[in-house]
Amino acid sequence: MLVEKTTFSCLHLTPAQLPDLLHFVSASSRRRSYVRKIGLLVILPGYSIPARGEVQTADEQRRNDESFTRAIHSLFDILSLWPDSCHLTLRVFARSPGDLNGEPDMTKRKKRLLYKRRGNDLLDLRYHHSYLRLSALEHTLPPVRAIVDLDVIGDISYSDYRRIAPAAVSGIISCLPRLRTVNGVLCDNERRDMTVRQSLRDEFGVSLTQWPASIQHLHLKYRGDPPGNENRPPPRLSEKGTDALCLALNRLSQQLVTVELEDITTGTELFWPSNTASISPPLWPHLTHFTVVYRSATACGQWLFDRDPRSKVKNYEHERPYEDLTEDWPDARVPAEQDYPVDFFRTKPAPVLSELYRSAGLAAQQMPLLQQMVLVAQVRASHLECRETTAVPQAEHWFRYLRTSNLVQWVGFSEFHPTEEVLDTWRDVGKSHGLEQMNFEVSGHQLYHWCYAKFAEHGVCLVP
């Protein structure tokens, strides 16, 4: 019995193995009780060797969507019969045996990498702009009460697996009425077609209304990079204060206990929508921890950072014109125009950043149980130098509020001065949390990991 308990505690399945789940596990109440985690690797249709050098077709996308939906449906048909006493964690990811990392033979993988250099194999660029969606069968997915935690790996930027459309993830979540925790790795990083990016983002925002009220914890990686050439304007995905996803996350967060958003393109409406009425403001009655790791441009197309006077100005003299790339390279290998040539120099907080801190403070006043809020800007400096230091490959800027220490702190490589309006807003946070006095600290640092576990201070400025 001990062997069975260990054997069945964590199951790694493909669609072909689901009949075994039905016959050997689902049919036994004892074995069902042992299961704690199920990992479902959705196997998508394979493709020929010549097709490796071609971008995925619409017909292939349709067949992939159907395979993905059938796999989810088959698993849910089985798990829908499991009782509430089960508390499962489900992990979902997908790939094709034709994908580079779907090839188990390492020798063949190395050969494919050589073919890439010759232009005969696009590898992940073949399906870089495709997103798995639920087909019409989505509407017949049965509810599954046994699943309480969900992990979805749906972005090739972080993994070896295919991208999954965020709205498809919401379709899965809508069938999990007892779900408590969502961990998602999804993509908001479409580089060429901003219409597609905006559509995926807006669909995600609308689909969040399908999430059940049982959810308490959200950890979402939703990577959306600003232009790789920071001389260019960021994409304008929405009008200021109206981003559908930020507004939807604002509403969803009001039912949560913990929120952690990473790599997200955000705006002030994530915290405090511009049309919020003072008579009936939003309330986060359960929220204790709020962490946002955000990109350096907003959804409405504003840069949150400017050039630091100490940063070098890049010399473009030896860069090839973009038009030459489009003529000489296959379309799939040509970088998006917004990303060429790469030039990272924005590290100095822009005045608009104060709006973000003020909106976060207004929201924090309505979070009676809040213990910690952390806001981290991903600043991508590549050639930042100053007298005190050598070249720094990256310089982040972050903020944290720590209730137990009565502390509001800003740390960044480039100089930052919070406005009096921002300070007053956070003083009011302290009052709403029963703190007699707030301590404000502004300090500088060199390179360190985003979680601020270790950093080198260059000096501290205490704000009264």
GROMACS .gro file of C-alpha atoms in nm:
model
  464
    1MET     CA    1   0.000   0.000   0.000
    2LEU     CA    2   0.291   0.234   0.072
    3VAL     CA    3   0.429   0.162  -0.275
    4GLU     CA    4   0.094   0.248  -0.433
    5LYS     CA    5   0.067   0.569  -0.231
    6THR     CA    6   0.404   0.682  -0.365
    7THR     CA    7   0.345   0.556  -0.719
    8PHE     CA    8   0.011   0.728  -0.767
    9SER     CA    9   0.080   1.054  -0.583
   10CYS     CA   10   0.216   1.227  -0.894
   11LEU     CA   11   0.101   1.116  -1.240
   12HIS     CA   12   0.261   1.232  -1.566
   13LEU     CA   13   0.025   1.163  -1.853
   14THR     CA   14  -0.018   1.209  -2.226
   15PRO     CA   15  -0.357   1.178  -2.401
   16ALA     CA   16  -0.267   0.821  -2.503
   17GLN     CA   17  -0.236   0.727  -2.134
   18LEU     CA   18  -0.574   0.864  -2.025
   19PRO     CA   19  -0.747   0.523  -2.067
   20ASP     CA   20  -0.499   0.388  -1.811
   21LEU     CA   21  -0.599   0.668  -1.573
   22LEU     CA   22  -0.962   0.564  -1.616
   23HIS     CA   23  -0.910   0.190  -1.573
   24PHE     CA   24  -0.632   0.169  -1.315
   25VAL     CA   25  -0.685   0.480  -1.100
   26SER     CA   26  -1.028   0.632  -1.146
   27ALA     CA   27  -1.201   0.298  -1.089
   28SER     CA   28  -1.034   0.258  -0.748
   29SER     CA   29  -1.139   0.491  -0.467
   30ARG     CA   30  -0.823   0.400  -0.275
   31ARG     CA   31  -0.591   0.488  -0.562
   32ARG     CA   32  -0.784   0.808  -0.632
   33SER     CA   33  -0.720   0.918  -0.275
   34TYR     CA   34  -0.344   0.884  -0.328
   35VAL     CA   35  -0.329   1.118  -0.627
   36ARG     CA   36  -0.207   1.470  -0.549
   37LYS     CA   37  -0.068   1.595  -0.882
   38ILE     CA   38  -0.148   1.527  -1.245
   39GLY     CA   39   0.070   1.659  -1.526
   40LEU     CA   40  -0.089   1.648  -1.871
   41LEU     CA   41   0.147   1.686  -2.166
   42VAL     CA   42  -0.077   1.742  -2.467
   43ILE     CA   43   0.085   1.580  -2.771
   44LEU     CA   44   0.010   1.784  -3.082
   45PRO     CA   45   0.022   1.639  -3.437
   46GLY     CA   46   0.369   1.587  -3.581
   47TYR     CA   47   0.497   1.743  -3.901
   48SER     CA   48   0.736   1.642  -4.177
   49ILE     CA   49   1.105   1.726  -4.203
   50PRO     CA   50   1.049   1.962  -4.500
   51ALA     CA   51   0.779   2.141  -4.298
   52ARG     CA   52   1.039   2.234  -4.037
   53GLY     CA   53   1.158   2.511  -4.266
   54GLU     CA   54   0.810   2.655  -4.314
   55VAL     CA   55   0.585   2.863  -4.089
   56GLN     CA   56   0.292   2.671  -3.943
   57THR     CA   57  -0.020   2.689  -4.162
   58ALA     CA   58  -0.375   2.779  -4.059
   59ASP     CA   59  -0.482   2.418  -4.117
   60GLU     CA   60  -0.208   2.293  -3.886
   61GLN     CA   61  -0.319   2.548  -3.625
   62ARG     CA   62  -0.677   2.418  -3.649
   63ARG     CA   63  -0.565   2.057  -3.602
   64ASN     CA   64  -0.348   2.157  -3.306
   65ASP     CA   65  -0.643   2.336  -3.144
   66GLU     CA   66  -0.862   2.028  -3.191
   67SER     CA   67  -0.598   1.798  -3.039
   68PHE     CA   68  -0.550   2.033  -2.744
   69THR     CA   69  -0.925   2.057  -2.680
   70ARG     CA   70  -0.980   1.680  -2.710
   71ALA     CA   71  -0.704   1.612  -2.458
   72ILE     CA   72  -0.848   1.856  -2.202
   73HIS     CA   73  -1.198   1.722  -2.263
   74SER     CA   74  -1.091   1.359  -2.220
   75LEU     CA   75  -0.914   1.433  -1.893
   76PHE     CA   76  -1.205   1.636  -1.757
   77ASP     CA   77  -1.453   1.360  -1.849
   78ILE     CA   78  -1.258   1.131  -1.617
   79LEU     CA   79  -1.189   1.376  -1.334
   80SER     CA   80  -1.546   1.507  -1.329
   81LEU     CA   81  -1.642   1.179  -1.158
   82TRP     CA   82  -1.389   1.223  -0.877
   83PRO     CA   83  -1.528   1.337  -0.540
   84ASP     CA   84  -1.470   1.664  -0.352
   85SER     CA   85  -1.244   1.479  -0.109
   86CYS     CA   86  -0.976   1.481  -0.379
   87HIS     CA   87  -0.755   1.791  -0.382
   88LEU     CA   88  -0.562   1.778  -0.708
   89THR     CA   89  -0.300   2.000  -0.866
   90LEU     CA   90  -0.326   1.992  -1.245
   91ARG     CA   91  -0.036   2.097  -1.468
   92VAL     CA   92  -0.100   2.150  -1.841
   93PHE     CA   93   0.149   2.202  -2.124
   94ALA     CA   94   0.171   2.105  -2.492
   95ARG     CA   95   0.415   2.032  -2.772
   96SER     CA   96   0.455   1.832  -3.091
   97PRO     CA   97   0.700   1.542  -3.143
   98GLY     CA   98   0.824   1.747  -3.439
   99ASP     CA   99   0.938   2.030  -3.209
  100LEU     CA  100   1.307   2.047  -3.125
  101ASN     CA  101   1.253   1.968  -2.757
  102GLY     CA  102   1.007   1.694  -2.844
  103GLU     CA  103   1.296   1.500  -2.999
  104PRO     CA  104   1.438   1.259  -2.735
  105ASP     CA  105   1.757   1.187  -2.933
  106MET     CA  106   2.014   1.455  -2.840
  107THR     CA  107   2.224   1.376  -3.149
  108LYS     CA  108   1.930   1.457  -3.374
  109ARG     CA  109   1.867   1.777  -3.179
  110LYS     CA  110   2.224   1.892  -3.245
  111LYS     CA  111   2.184   1.819  -3.616
  112ARG     CA  112   1.869   2.029  -3.625
  113LEU     CA  113   2.054   2.320  -3.469
  114LEU     CA  114   2.306   2.294  -3.753
  115TYR     CA  115   2.025   2.295  -4.007
  116LYS     CA  116   1.895   2.611  -3.845
  117ARG     CA  117   2.220   2.787  -3.926
  118ARG     CA  118   2.179   2.678  -4.287
  119GLY     CA  119   1.825   2.812  -4.295
  120ASN     CA  120   1.661   2.467  -4.335
  121ASP     CA  121   1.495   2.449  -3.993
  122LEU     CA  122   1.304   2.731  -3.825
  123LEU     CA  123   1.283   2.542  -3.492
  124ASP     CA  124   1.047   2.731  -3.258
  125LEU     CA  125   1.014   3.020  -3.506
  126ARG     CA  126   0.790   2.786  -3.705
  127TYR     CA  127   0.508   2.828  -3.453
  128HIS     CA  128   0.628   3.142  -3.274
  129HIS     CA  129   0.314   3.338  -3.366
  130SER     CA  130   0.058   3.065  -3.300
  131TYR     CA  131  -0.147   3.020  -2.984
  132LEU     CA  132  -0.340   2.709  -2.887
  133ARG     CA  133  -0.710   2.774  -2.844
  134LEU     CA  134  -1.007   2.568  -2.732
  135SER     CA  135  -1.227   2.461  -3.023
  136ALA     CA  136  -1.607   2.432  -3.019
  137LEU     CA  137  -1.582   2.138  -2.776
  138GLU     CA  138  -1.494   2.391  -2.506
  139HIS     CA  139  -1.863   2.454  -2.446
  140THR     CA  140  -1.913   2.091  -2.345
  141LEU     CA  141  -1.628   2.068  -2.092
  142PRO     CA  142  -1.769   1.914  -1.773
  143PRO     CA  143  -1.710   2.079  -1.433
  144VAL     CA  144  -1.432   1.922  -1.226
  145ARG     CA  145  -1.454   1.974  -0.850
  146ALA     CA  146  -1.148   1.766  -0.765
  147ILE     CA  147  -0.895   2.020  -0.898
  148VAL     CA  148  -0.797   2.293  -0.650
  149ASP     CA  149  -0.465   2.413  -0.798
  150LEU     CA  150  -0.385   2.477  -1.165
  151ASP     CA  151  -0.047   2.530  -1.336
  152VAL     CA  152  -0.043   2.619  -1.705
  153ILE     CA  153   0.283   2.650  -1.899
  154GLY     CA  154   0.188   2.833  -2.217
  155ASP     CA  155   0.480   3.044  -2.338
  156ILE     CA  156   0.788   2.921  -2.523
  157SER     CA  157   0.985   3.220  -2.390
  158TYR     CA  158   1.006   3.048  -2.050
  159SER     CA  159   0.986   2.682  -2.149
  160ASP     CA  160   1.006   2.421  -2.422
  161TYR     CA  161   0.630   2.414  -2.470
  162ARG     CA  162   0.380   2.575  -2.706
  163ARG     CA  163   0.200   2.900  -2.646
  164ILE     CA  164  -0.156   2.876  -2.514
  165ALA     CA  165  -0.402   3.159  -2.570
  166PRO     CA  166  -0.485   3.319  -2.233
  167ALA     CA  167  -0.860   3.305  -2.304
  168ALA     CA  168  -0.825   2.928  -2.352
  169VAL     CA  169  -0.679   2.906  -2.002
  170SER     CA  170  -0.981   3.096  -1.873
  171GLY     CA  171  -1.203   2.843  -2.051
  172ILE     CA  172  -1.034   2.567  -1.851
  173ILE     CA  173  -1.054   2.763  -1.526
  174SER     CA  174  -1.426   2.829  -1.574
  175CYS     CA  175  -1.487   2.454  -1.533
  176LEU     CA  176  -1.307   2.431  -1.198
  177PRO     CA  177  -1.558   2.554  -0.935
  178ARG     CA  178  -1.334   2.470  -0.635
  179LEU     CA  179  -1.010   2.614  -0.775
  180ARG     CA  180  -0.801   2.801  -0.516
  181THR     CA  181  -0.466   2.872  -0.684
  182VAL     CA  182  -0.373   2.968  -1.040
  183ASN     CA  183  -0.013   2.961  -1.164
  184GLY     CA  184   0.011   3.068  -1.526
  185VAL     CA  185   0.299   3.129  -1.768
  186LEU     CA  186   0.142   3.300  -2.071
  187CYS     CA  187   0.246   3.530  -2.353
  188ASP     CA  188   0.172   3.896  -2.426
  189ASN     CA  189   0.478   3.932  -2.645
  190GLU     CA  190   0.356   3.929  -3.004
  191ARG     CA  191   0.620   4.143  -3.175
  192ARG     CA  192   0.492   4.198  -3.528
  193ASP     CA  193   0.114   4.211  -3.537
  194MET     CA  194  -0.012   4.449  -3.268
  195THR     CA  195  -0.372   4.373  -3.368
  196VAL     CA  196  -0.316   4.010  -3.266
  197ARG     CA  197  -0.148   4.115  -2.943
  198GLN     CA  198  -0.427   4.355  -2.853
  199SER     CA  199  -0.693   4.097  -2.940
  200LEU     CA  200  -0.532   3.828  -2.722
  201ARG     CA  201  -0.493   4.074  -2.437
  202ASP     CA  202  -0.850   4.205  -2.458
  203GLU     CA  203  -0.992   3.852  -2.487
  204PHE     CA  204  -0.799   3.760  -2.173
  205GLY     CA  205  -0.943   4.057  -1.988
  206VAL     CA  206  -1.299   3.970  -2.087
  207SER     CA  207  -1.249   3.601  -2.003
  208LEU     CA  208  -1.140   3.675  -1.644
  209THR     CA  209  -1.508   3.720  -1.559
  210GLN     CA  210  -1.540   3.341  -1.603
  211TRP     CA  211  -1.303   3.268  -1.315
  212PRO     CA  212  -1.478   3.120  -1.009
  213ALA     CA  213  -1.509   3.309  -0.681
  214SER     CA  214  -1.321   3.028  -0.504
  215ILE     CA  215  -0.981   3.148  -0.635
  216GLN     CA  216  -0.763   3.301  -0.363
  217HIS     CA  217  -0.410   3.302  -0.505
  218LEU     CA  218  -0.282   3.417  -0.843
  219HIS     CA  219   0.073   3.393  -0.979
  220LEU     CA  220   0.080   3.503  -1.342
  221LYS     CA  221   0.379   3.548  -1.570
  222TYR     CA  222   0.253   3.743  -1.870
  223ARG     CA  223   0.555   3.865  -2.060
  224GLY     CA  224   0.507   4.171  -2.275
  225ASP     CA  225   0.837   4.334  -2.372
  226PRO     CA  226   0.855   4.699  -2.477
  227PRO     CA  227   1.050   4.780  -2.796
  228GLY     CA  228   1.404   4.641  -2.802
  229ASN     CA  229   1.509   4.973  -2.950
  230GLU     CA  230   1.411   5.217  -2.677
  231ASN     CA  231   1.425   5.511  -2.916
  232ARG     CA  232   1.097   5.385  -3.061
  233PRO     CA  233   0.754   5.451  -2.907
  234PRO     CA  234   0.591   5.159  -2.723
  235PRO     CA  235   0.284   4.999  -2.883
  236ARG     CA  236  -0.041   5.171  -2.788
  237LEU     CA  237  -0.259   4.881  -2.679
  238SER     CA  238  -0.530   5.096  -2.522
  239GLU     CA  239  -0.621   5.451  -2.434
  240LYS     CA  240  -0.485   5.573  -2.102
  241GLY     CA  241  -0.673   5.426  -1.808
  242THR     CA  242  -0.888   5.192  -2.019
  243ASP     CA  243  -0.679   4.877  -2.062
  244ALA     CA  244  -0.925   4.586  -2.051
  245LEU     CA  245  -0.681   4.342  -1.892
  246CYS     CA  246  -0.565   4.579  -1.616
  247LEU     CA  247  -0.925   4.668  -1.532
  248ALA     CA  248  -1.022   4.300  -1.521
  249LEU     CA  249  -0.724   4.214  -1.298
  250ASN     CA  250  -0.823   4.503  -1.071
  251ARG     CA  251  -1.167   4.348  -1.026
  252LEU     CA  252  -1.034   3.994  -0.986
  253SER     CA  253  -0.775   4.097  -0.727
  254GLN     CA  254  -1.052   4.216  -0.495
  255GLN     CA  255  -1.139   3.853  -0.416
  256LEU     CA  256  -0.779   3.733  -0.374
  257VAL     CA  257  -0.547   3.680  -0.078
  258THR     CA  258  -0.217   3.697  -0.268
  259VAL     CA  259  -0.133   3.840  -0.610
  260GLU     CA  260   0.195   3.803  -0.798
  261LEU     CA  261   0.216   3.939  -1.152
  262GLU     CA  262   0.544   3.910  -1.344
  263ASP     CA  263   0.671   4.068  -1.666
  264ILE     CA  264   0.339   4.239  -1.722
  265THR     CA  265   0.266   4.550  -1.928
  266THR     CA  266   0.051   4.751  -1.693
  267GLY     CA  267  -0.105   5.088  -1.616
  268THR     CA  268  -0.246   5.283  -1.324
  269GLU     CA  269  -0.587   5.119  -1.373
  270LEU     CA  270  -0.445   4.791  -1.243
  271PHE     CA  271  -0.458   4.952  -0.898
  272TRP     CA  272  -0.702   5.241  -0.920
  273PRO     CA  273  -0.924   5.303  -1.225
  274SER     CA  274  -0.958   5.670  -1.315
  275ASN     CA  275  -1.338   5.658  -1.283
  276THR     CA  276  -1.331   5.519  -0.928
  277ALA     CA  277  -1.594   5.690  -0.714
  278SER     CA  278  -1.487   5.815  -0.372
  279ILE     CA  279  -1.832   5.730  -0.235
  280SER     CA  280  -1.802   5.358  -0.311
  281PRO     CA  281  -1.433   5.277  -0.372
  282PRO     CA  282  -1.312   4.922  -0.445
  283LEU     CA  283  -1.220   4.705  -0.148
  284TRP     CA  284  -0.966   4.426  -0.112
  285PRO     CA  285  -1.087   4.268   0.215
  286HIS     CA  286  -0.863   3.959   0.203
  287LEU     CA  287  -0.547   4.072   0.022
  288THR     CA  288  -0.225   4.036   0.224
  289HIS     CA  289   0.055   4.036  -0.038
  290PHE     CA  290   0.062   4.220  -0.371
  291THR     CA  291   0.367   4.190  -0.601
  292VAL     CA  292   0.392   4.332  -0.952
  293VAL     CA  293   0.700   4.296  -1.172
  294TYR     CA  294   0.620   4.527  -1.461
  295ARG     CA  295   0.776   4.626  -1.791
  296SER     CA  296   0.915   4.974  -1.851
  297ALA     CA  297   0.629   5.091  -2.078
  298THR     CA  298   0.256   5.113  -2.012
  299ALA     CA  299  -0.031   4.960  -2.206
  300CYS     CA  300  -0.125   5.306  -2.334
  301GLY     CA  301   0.217   5.349  -2.497
  302GLN     CA  302   0.406   5.560  -2.241
  303TRP     CA  303   0.766   5.502  -2.138
  304LEU     CA  304   0.798   5.493  -1.758
  305PHE     CA  305   1.172   5.566  -1.778
  306ASP     CA  306   1.394   5.815  -1.960
  307ARG     CA  307   1.762   5.816  -2.051
  308ASP     CA  308   1.997   5.855  -1.756
  309PRO     CA  309   2.251   6.134  -1.831
  310ARG     CA  310   2.528   5.890  -1.742
  311SER     CA  311   2.432   5.634  -2.006
  312LYS     CA  312   2.622   5.600  -2.330
  313VAL     CA  313   2.461   5.694  -2.660
  314LYS     CA  314   2.480   5.402  -2.900
  315ASN     CA  315   2.660   5.444  -3.231
  316TYR     CA  316   2.446   5.308  -3.515
  317GLU     CA  317   2.714   5.359  -3.780
  318HIS     CA  318   2.790   4.988  -3.821
  319GLU     CA  319   2.431   4.864  -3.797
  320ARG     CA  320   2.275   4.731  -4.117
  321PRO     CA  321   1.964   4.917  -4.236
  322TYR     CA  322   1.646   4.732  -4.147
  323GLU     CA  323   1.549   4.713  -4.514
  324ASP     CA  324   1.863   4.507  -4.585
  325LEU     CA  325   1.757   4.249  -4.329
  326THR     CA  326   1.415   4.207  -4.486
  327GLU     CA  327   1.577   4.150  -4.824
  328ASP     CA  328   1.847   3.905  -4.713
  329TRP     CA  329   1.679   3.700  -4.439
  330PRO     CA  330   1.372   3.472  -4.436
  331ASP     CA  331   1.068   3.654  -4.295
  332ALA     CA  332   1.058   3.435  -3.984
  333ARG     CA  333   1.414   3.534  -3.890
  334VAL     CA  334   1.381   3.909  -3.941
  335PRO     CA  335   1.338   4.086  -3.604
  336ALA     CA  336   1.038   4.309  -3.554
  337GLU     CA  337   1.110   4.665  -3.660
  338GLN     CA  338   1.051   4.790  -3.303
  339ASP     CA  339   1.334   4.564  -3.183
  340TYR     CA  340   1.606   4.669  -3.428
  341PRO     CA  341   1.873   4.762  -3.357
  342VAL     CA  342   1.869   4.671  -2.987
  343ASP     CA  343   1.936   4.978  -2.771
  344PHE     CA  344   1.857   4.973  -2.398
  345PHE     CA  345   1.917   5.301  -2.218
  346ARG     CA  346   1.605   5.393  -2.020
  347THR     CA  347   1.682   5.375  -1.647
  348LYS     CA  348   1.583   5.714  -1.507
  349PRO     CA  349   1.228   5.724  -1.367
  350ALA     CA  350   1.002   5.949  -1.573
  351PRO     CA  351   0.751   6.182  -1.401
  352VAL     CA  352   0.465   5.956  -1.515
  353LEU     CA  353   0.593   5.685  -1.278
  354SER     CA  354   0.461   5.889  -0.985
  355GLU     CA  355   0.108   5.828  -1.115
  356LEU     CA  356   0.163   5.454  -1.075
  357TYR     CA  357   0.285   5.493  -0.716
  358ARG     CA  358  -0.007   5.718  -0.627
  359SER     CA  359  -0.264   5.477  -0.773
  360ALA     CA  360  -0.099   5.188  -0.584
  361GLY     CA  361  -0.120   5.393  -0.264
  362LEU     CA  362  -0.489   5.471  -0.315
  363ALA     CA  363  -0.555   5.099  -0.358
  364ALA     CA  364  -0.345   5.008  -0.053
  365GLN     CA  365  -0.569   5.232   0.159
  366GLN     CA  366  -0.853   4.991   0.075
  367MET     CA  367  -0.654   4.678   0.170
  368PRO     CA  368  -0.703   4.641   0.546
  369LEU     CA  369  -0.501   4.317   0.574
  370LEU     CA  370  -0.215   4.418   0.343
  371GLN     CA  371   0.124   4.320   0.485
  372GLN     CA  372   0.348   4.385   0.187
  373MET     CA  373   0.333   4.546  -0.156
  374VAL     CA  374   0.628   4.516  -0.395
  375LEU     CA  375   0.649   4.689  -0.734
  376VAL     CA  376   0.951   4.608  -0.951
  377ALA     CA  377   1.028   4.778  -1.282
  378GLN     CA  378   1.228   4.571  -1.526
  379VAL     CA  379   1.475   4.828  -1.655
  380ARG     CA  380   1.703   4.697  -1.928
  381ALA     CA  381   2.014   4.917  -1.920
  382SER     CA  382   2.301   4.772  -2.118
  383HIS     CA  383   2.574   5.041  -2.107
  384LEU     CA  384   2.517   5.240  -1.791
  385GLU     CA  385   2.830   5.381  -1.629
  386CYS     CA  386   2.903   5.628  -1.354
  387ARG     CA  387   3.210   5.741  -1.162
  388GLU     CA  388   3.154   5.514  -0.865
  389THR     CA  389   3.099   5.191  -1.059
  390THR     CA  390   3.202   4.994  -1.362
  391ALA     CA  391   2.955   4.922  -1.641
  392VAL     CA  392   2.631   4.774  -1.506
  393PRO     CA  393   2.455   4.525  -1.738
  394GLN     CA  394   2.113   4.581  -1.582
  395ALA     CA  395   1.968   4.831  -1.336
  396GLU     CA  396   1.628   4.776  -1.181
  397HIS     CA  397   1.401   5.010  -0.993
  398TRP     CA  398   1.172   4.886  -0.722
  399PHE     CA  399   0.937   4.989  -0.444
  400ARG     CA  400   0.807   4.812  -0.138
  401TYR     CA  401   0.569   4.878   0.145
  402LEU     CA  402   0.633   4.673   0.458
  403ARG     CA  403   0.362   4.705   0.720
  404THR     CA  404   0.553   4.541   1.004
  405SER     CA  405   0.834   4.798   0.967
  406ASN     CA  406   0.618   5.105   0.893
  407LEU     CA  407   0.837   5.131   0.583
  408VAL     CA  408   0.790   5.269   0.233
  409GLN     CA  409   1.107   5.224   0.030
  410TRP     CA  410   1.231   5.306  -0.320
  411VAL     CA  411   1.554   5.156  -0.453
  412GLY     CA  412   1.701   5.223  -0.795
  413PHE     CA  413   2.024   5.289  -0.979
  414SER     CA  414   1.905   5.618  -1.128
  415GLU     CA  415   1.794   5.910  -0.914
  416PHE     CA  416   1.430   5.918  -0.808
  417HIS     CA  417   1.237   6.167  -0.594
  418PRO     CA  418   0.880   6.076  -0.495
  419THR     CA  419   0.643   6.371  -0.522
  420GLU     CA  420   0.474   6.519  -0.218
  421GLU     CA  421   0.143   6.389  -0.350
  422VAL     CA  422   0.282   6.035  -0.358
  423LEU     CA  423   0.422   6.071  -0.005
  424ASP     CA  424   0.091   6.204   0.126
  425THR     CA  425  -0.093   5.913  -0.034
  426TRP     CA  426   0.130   5.662   0.140
  427ARG     CA  427   0.107   5.850   0.469
  428ASP     CA  428  -0.267   5.793   0.440
  429VAL     CA  429  -0.197   5.423   0.383
  430GLY     CA  430  -0.021   5.415   0.719
  431LYS     CA  431  -0.314   5.587   0.888
  432SER     CA  432  -0.563   5.344   0.734
  433HIS     CA  433  -0.349   5.054   0.864
  434GLY     CA  434  -0.325   5.198   1.215
  435LEU     CA  435   0.042   5.298   1.191
  436GLU     CA  436   0.147   5.602   1.392
  437GLN     CA  437   0.425   5.708   1.155
  438MET     CA  438   0.550   5.604   0.813
  439ASN     CA  439   0.922   5.580   0.740
  440PHE     CA  440   1.018   5.676   0.385
  441GLU     CA  441   1.348   5.566   0.237
  442VAL     CA  442   1.501   5.637  -0.103
  443SER     CA  443   1.828   5.461  -0.184
  444GLY     CA  444   2.049   5.358  -0.474
  445HIS     CA  445   2.199   5.024  -0.562
  446GLN     CA  446   2.399   4.830  -0.817
  447LEU     CA  447   2.299   4.508  -0.987
  448TYR     CA  448   2.100   4.254  -0.785
  449HIS     CA  449   1.822   3.999  -0.821
  450TRP     CA  450   1.470   4.141  -0.841
  451CYS     CA  451   1.359   3.998  -0.508
  452TYR     CA  452   1.589   4.250  -0.336
  453ALA     CA  453   1.743   3.983  -0.113
  454LYS     CA  454   2.090   4.131  -0.161
  455PHE     CA  455   2.178   4.479  -0.278
  456ALA     CA  456   2.459   4.730  -0.235
  457GLU     CA  457   2.350   5.066  -0.098
  458HIS     CA  458   2.522   5.383  -0.221
  459GLY     CA  459   2.356   5.597   0.040
  460VAL     CA  460   2.016   5.648   0.198
  461CYS     CA  461   1.785   5.948   0.189
  462LEU     CA  462   1.518   5.955   0.459
  463VAL     CA  463   1.206   6.152   0.368
  464PRO     CA  464   1.028   6.306   0.667
   0.00000   0.00000   0.00000
